[in-house]
Tab-separated table of C-alpha atoms (C1' of nucleotides) in Angstrom:
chain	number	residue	atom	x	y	z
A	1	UNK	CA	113.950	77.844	93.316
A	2	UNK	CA	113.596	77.634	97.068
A	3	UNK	CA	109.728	78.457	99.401
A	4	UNK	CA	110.264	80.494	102.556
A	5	UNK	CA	107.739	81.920	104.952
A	6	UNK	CA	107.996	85.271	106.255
A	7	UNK	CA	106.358	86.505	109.765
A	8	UNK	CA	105.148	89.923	110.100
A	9	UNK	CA	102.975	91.662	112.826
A	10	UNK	CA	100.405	93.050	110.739
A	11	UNK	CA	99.864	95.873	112.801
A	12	UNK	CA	103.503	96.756	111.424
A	13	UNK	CA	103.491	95.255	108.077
A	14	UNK	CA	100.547	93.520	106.497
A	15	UNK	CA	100.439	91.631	103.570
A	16	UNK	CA	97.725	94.452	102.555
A	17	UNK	CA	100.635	96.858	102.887
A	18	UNK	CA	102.615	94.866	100.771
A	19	UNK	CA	100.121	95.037	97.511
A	20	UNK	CA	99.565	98.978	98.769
A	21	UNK	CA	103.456	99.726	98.135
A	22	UNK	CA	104.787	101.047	94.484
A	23	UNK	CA	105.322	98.305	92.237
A	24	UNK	CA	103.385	96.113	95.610
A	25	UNK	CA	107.590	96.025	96.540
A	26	UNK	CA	109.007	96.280	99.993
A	27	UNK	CA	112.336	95.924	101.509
A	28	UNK	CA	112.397	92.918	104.049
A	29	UNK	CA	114.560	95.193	107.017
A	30	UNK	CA	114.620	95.191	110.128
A	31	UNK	CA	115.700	90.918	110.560
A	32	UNK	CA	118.525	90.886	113.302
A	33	UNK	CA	118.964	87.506	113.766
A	34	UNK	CA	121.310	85.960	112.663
A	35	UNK	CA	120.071	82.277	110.836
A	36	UNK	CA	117.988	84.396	108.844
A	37	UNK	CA	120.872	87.003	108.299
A	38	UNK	CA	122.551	83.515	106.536
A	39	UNK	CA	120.079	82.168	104.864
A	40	UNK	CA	119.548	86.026	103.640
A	41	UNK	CA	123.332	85.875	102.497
A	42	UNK	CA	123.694	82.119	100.987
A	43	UNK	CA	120.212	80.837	100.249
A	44	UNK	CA	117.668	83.557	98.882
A	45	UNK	CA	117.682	83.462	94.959
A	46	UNK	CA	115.225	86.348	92.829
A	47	UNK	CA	112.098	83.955	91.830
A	48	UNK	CA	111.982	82.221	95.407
A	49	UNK	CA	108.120	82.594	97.085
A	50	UNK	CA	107.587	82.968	100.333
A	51	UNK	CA	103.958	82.405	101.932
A	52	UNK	CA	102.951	85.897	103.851
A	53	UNK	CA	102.789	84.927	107.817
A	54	UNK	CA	100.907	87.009	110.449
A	55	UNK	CA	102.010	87.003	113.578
A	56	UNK	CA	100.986	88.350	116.676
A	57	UNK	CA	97.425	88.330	115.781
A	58	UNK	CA	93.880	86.942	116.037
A	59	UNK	CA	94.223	84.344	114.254
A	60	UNK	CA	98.086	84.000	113.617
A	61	UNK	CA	98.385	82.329	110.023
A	62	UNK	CA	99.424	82.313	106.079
A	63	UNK	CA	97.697	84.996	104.516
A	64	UNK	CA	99.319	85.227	101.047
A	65	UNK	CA	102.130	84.722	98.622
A	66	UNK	CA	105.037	86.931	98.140
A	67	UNK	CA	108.293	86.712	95.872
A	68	UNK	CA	111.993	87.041	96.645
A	69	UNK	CA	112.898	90.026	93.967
A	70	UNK	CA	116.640	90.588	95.172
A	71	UNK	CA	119.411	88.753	96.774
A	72	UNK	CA	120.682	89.803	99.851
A	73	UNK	CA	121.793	93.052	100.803
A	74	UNK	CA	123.168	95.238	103.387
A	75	UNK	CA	120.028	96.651	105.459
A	76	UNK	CA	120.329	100.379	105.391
A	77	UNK	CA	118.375	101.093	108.831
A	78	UNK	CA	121.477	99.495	110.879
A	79	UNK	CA	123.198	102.317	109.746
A	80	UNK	CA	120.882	105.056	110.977
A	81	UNK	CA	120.692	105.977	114.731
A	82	UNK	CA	116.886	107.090	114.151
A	83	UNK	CA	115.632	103.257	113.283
A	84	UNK	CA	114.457	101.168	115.642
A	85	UNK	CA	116.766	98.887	114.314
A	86	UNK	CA	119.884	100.557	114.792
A	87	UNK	CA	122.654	98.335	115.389
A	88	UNK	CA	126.061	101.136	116.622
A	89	UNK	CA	127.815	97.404	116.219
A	90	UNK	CA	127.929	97.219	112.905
A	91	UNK	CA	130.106	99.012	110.422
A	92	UNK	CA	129.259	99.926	106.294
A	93	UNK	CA	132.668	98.470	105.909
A	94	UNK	CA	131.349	95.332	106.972
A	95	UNK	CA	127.723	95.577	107.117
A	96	UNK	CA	125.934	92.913	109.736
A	97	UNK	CA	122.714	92.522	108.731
A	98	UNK	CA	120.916	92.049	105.480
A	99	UNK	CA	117.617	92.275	103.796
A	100	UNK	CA	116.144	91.276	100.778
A	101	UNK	CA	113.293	92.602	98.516
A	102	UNK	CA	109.905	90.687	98.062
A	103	UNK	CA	107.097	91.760	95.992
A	104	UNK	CA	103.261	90.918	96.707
A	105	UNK	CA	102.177	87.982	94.324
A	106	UNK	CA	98.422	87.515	95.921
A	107	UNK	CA	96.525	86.844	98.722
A	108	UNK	CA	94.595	84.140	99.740
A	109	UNK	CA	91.092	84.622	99.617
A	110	UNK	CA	90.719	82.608	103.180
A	111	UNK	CA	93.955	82.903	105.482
A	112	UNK	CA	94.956	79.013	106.269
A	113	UNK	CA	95.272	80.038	110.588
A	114	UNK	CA	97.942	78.423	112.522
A	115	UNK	CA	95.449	76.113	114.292
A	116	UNK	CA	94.480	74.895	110.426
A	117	UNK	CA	98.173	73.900	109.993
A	118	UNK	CA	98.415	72.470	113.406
A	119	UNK	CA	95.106	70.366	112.722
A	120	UNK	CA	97.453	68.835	109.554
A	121	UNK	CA	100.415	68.016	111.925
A	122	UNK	CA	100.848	64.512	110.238
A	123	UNK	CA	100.949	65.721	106.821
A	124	UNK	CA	103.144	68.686	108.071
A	125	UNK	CA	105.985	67.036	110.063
A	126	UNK	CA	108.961	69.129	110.443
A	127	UNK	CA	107.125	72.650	109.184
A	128	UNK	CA	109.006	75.233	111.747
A	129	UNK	CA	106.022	76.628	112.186
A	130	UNK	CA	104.006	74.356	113.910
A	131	UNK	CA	106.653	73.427	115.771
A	132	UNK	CA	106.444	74.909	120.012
A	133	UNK	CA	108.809	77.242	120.730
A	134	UNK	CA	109.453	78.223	116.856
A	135	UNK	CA	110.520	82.095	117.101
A	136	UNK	CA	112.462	82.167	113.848
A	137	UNK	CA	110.874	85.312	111.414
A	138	UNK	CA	112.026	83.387	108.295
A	139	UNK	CA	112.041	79.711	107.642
A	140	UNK	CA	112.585	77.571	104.420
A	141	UNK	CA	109.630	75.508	103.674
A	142	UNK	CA	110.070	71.901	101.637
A	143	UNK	CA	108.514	71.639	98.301
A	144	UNK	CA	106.056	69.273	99.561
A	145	UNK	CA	104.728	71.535	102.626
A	146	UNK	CA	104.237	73.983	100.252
A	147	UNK	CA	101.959	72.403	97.889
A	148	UNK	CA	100.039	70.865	100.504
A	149	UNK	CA	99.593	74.140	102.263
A	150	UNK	CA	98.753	75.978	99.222
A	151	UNK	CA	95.393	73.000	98.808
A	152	UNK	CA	94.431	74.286	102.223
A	153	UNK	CA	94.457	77.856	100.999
A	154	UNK	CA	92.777	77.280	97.870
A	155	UNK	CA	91.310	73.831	97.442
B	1	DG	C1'	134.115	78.368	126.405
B	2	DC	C1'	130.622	78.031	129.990
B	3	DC	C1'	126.447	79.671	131.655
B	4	DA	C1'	123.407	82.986	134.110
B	5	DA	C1'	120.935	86.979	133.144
B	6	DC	C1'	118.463	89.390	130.127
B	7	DG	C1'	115.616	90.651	126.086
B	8	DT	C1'	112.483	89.254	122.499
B	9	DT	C1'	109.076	86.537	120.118
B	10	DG	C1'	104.671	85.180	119.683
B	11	DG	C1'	100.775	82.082	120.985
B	12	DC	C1'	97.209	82.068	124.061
C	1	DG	C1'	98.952	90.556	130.079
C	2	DC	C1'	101.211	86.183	130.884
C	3	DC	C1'	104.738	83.187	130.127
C	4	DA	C1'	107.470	79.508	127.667
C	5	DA	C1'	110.995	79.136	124.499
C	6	DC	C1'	114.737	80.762	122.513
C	7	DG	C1'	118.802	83.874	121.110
C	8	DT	C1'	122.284	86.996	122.666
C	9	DT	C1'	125.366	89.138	125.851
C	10	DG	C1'	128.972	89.444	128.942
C	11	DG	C1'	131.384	88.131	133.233
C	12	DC	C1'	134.462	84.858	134.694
DNA sequence: GCCAACGTTGGC
DNA sequence: GCCAACGTTGGC
């Protein structure tokens, strides 16, 4: 079983609309990138977690837990001209892009921020996230980050 | 296959 | 709103 993190603009998706959603399960569309496409494709097992990242926000940080609850599959909003996410590119034949199903598991009761994890830099070397520059929506995080990160969230 | 131009992400 | 960092595109 592999730990991810997920971004999302919570003005688009919170992790609030996440535990709002029948059976608190959403679709992951919408990624069009194409490392996360992969690791959509080769890596993401049912039973992974994923920690719940806002982004674009006051204050950026891990908010919650989530579960993987599919493998990967073809992302039906490439297909339709009307989404945002539209990609004329790609054909059903031989879809491009992928999502994958997460369900809400819980949220913390006190967000760990960005500038938390940055204050933990030592313990967290090599976390994508605190890394400068790190734009990737998805990100595998090691066994060891995760447990660490989930004392900061709820000691 | 290089690389400049462009678009996007996302913290601040 | 700014801008640095990065990914993608497309001309050559």
């Amino acid at each position: 079983m592999a730990y991810w993190l997920m971004k999302s603009e919570p003005d688009v998706f919170s992790i609030d609309d996440l535990a709002a959603r029948p059976q608190q399960t959403e679709g992951w569309d919408g990624v069009r990138n194409y490392q996360v496409r992969n690791m959509f494709r080769d890596q993401f097992q049912p039973g992974d977690l994923a920690f719940f990242y806002h982004s674009n926000c006051t204050p950026p940080g891990i908010v919650g837990i989530a579960k993987v609850v599919s493998h990967g599959y073809p992302d039906a909003t490439q297909f339709d001209p009307e989404s945002d996410h539209y990609d004329p590119k790609s054909k059903v034949e031989e879809p491009r892009w992928l999502q994958v199903d997460v369900q809400f598991v819980r949220k913390f009761r006190h967000s760990v921020t960005l500038a938390t994890l940055k204050e933990h830099a030592d313990a967290l070397a090599g976390f994508q996230v605190i890394q400068k520059g790190s734009r990737l929506s998805v990100c595998p995080v090691r066994p060891e980050h995760w447990a660490f990160i989930l004392k900061l969230a709820e000691p």
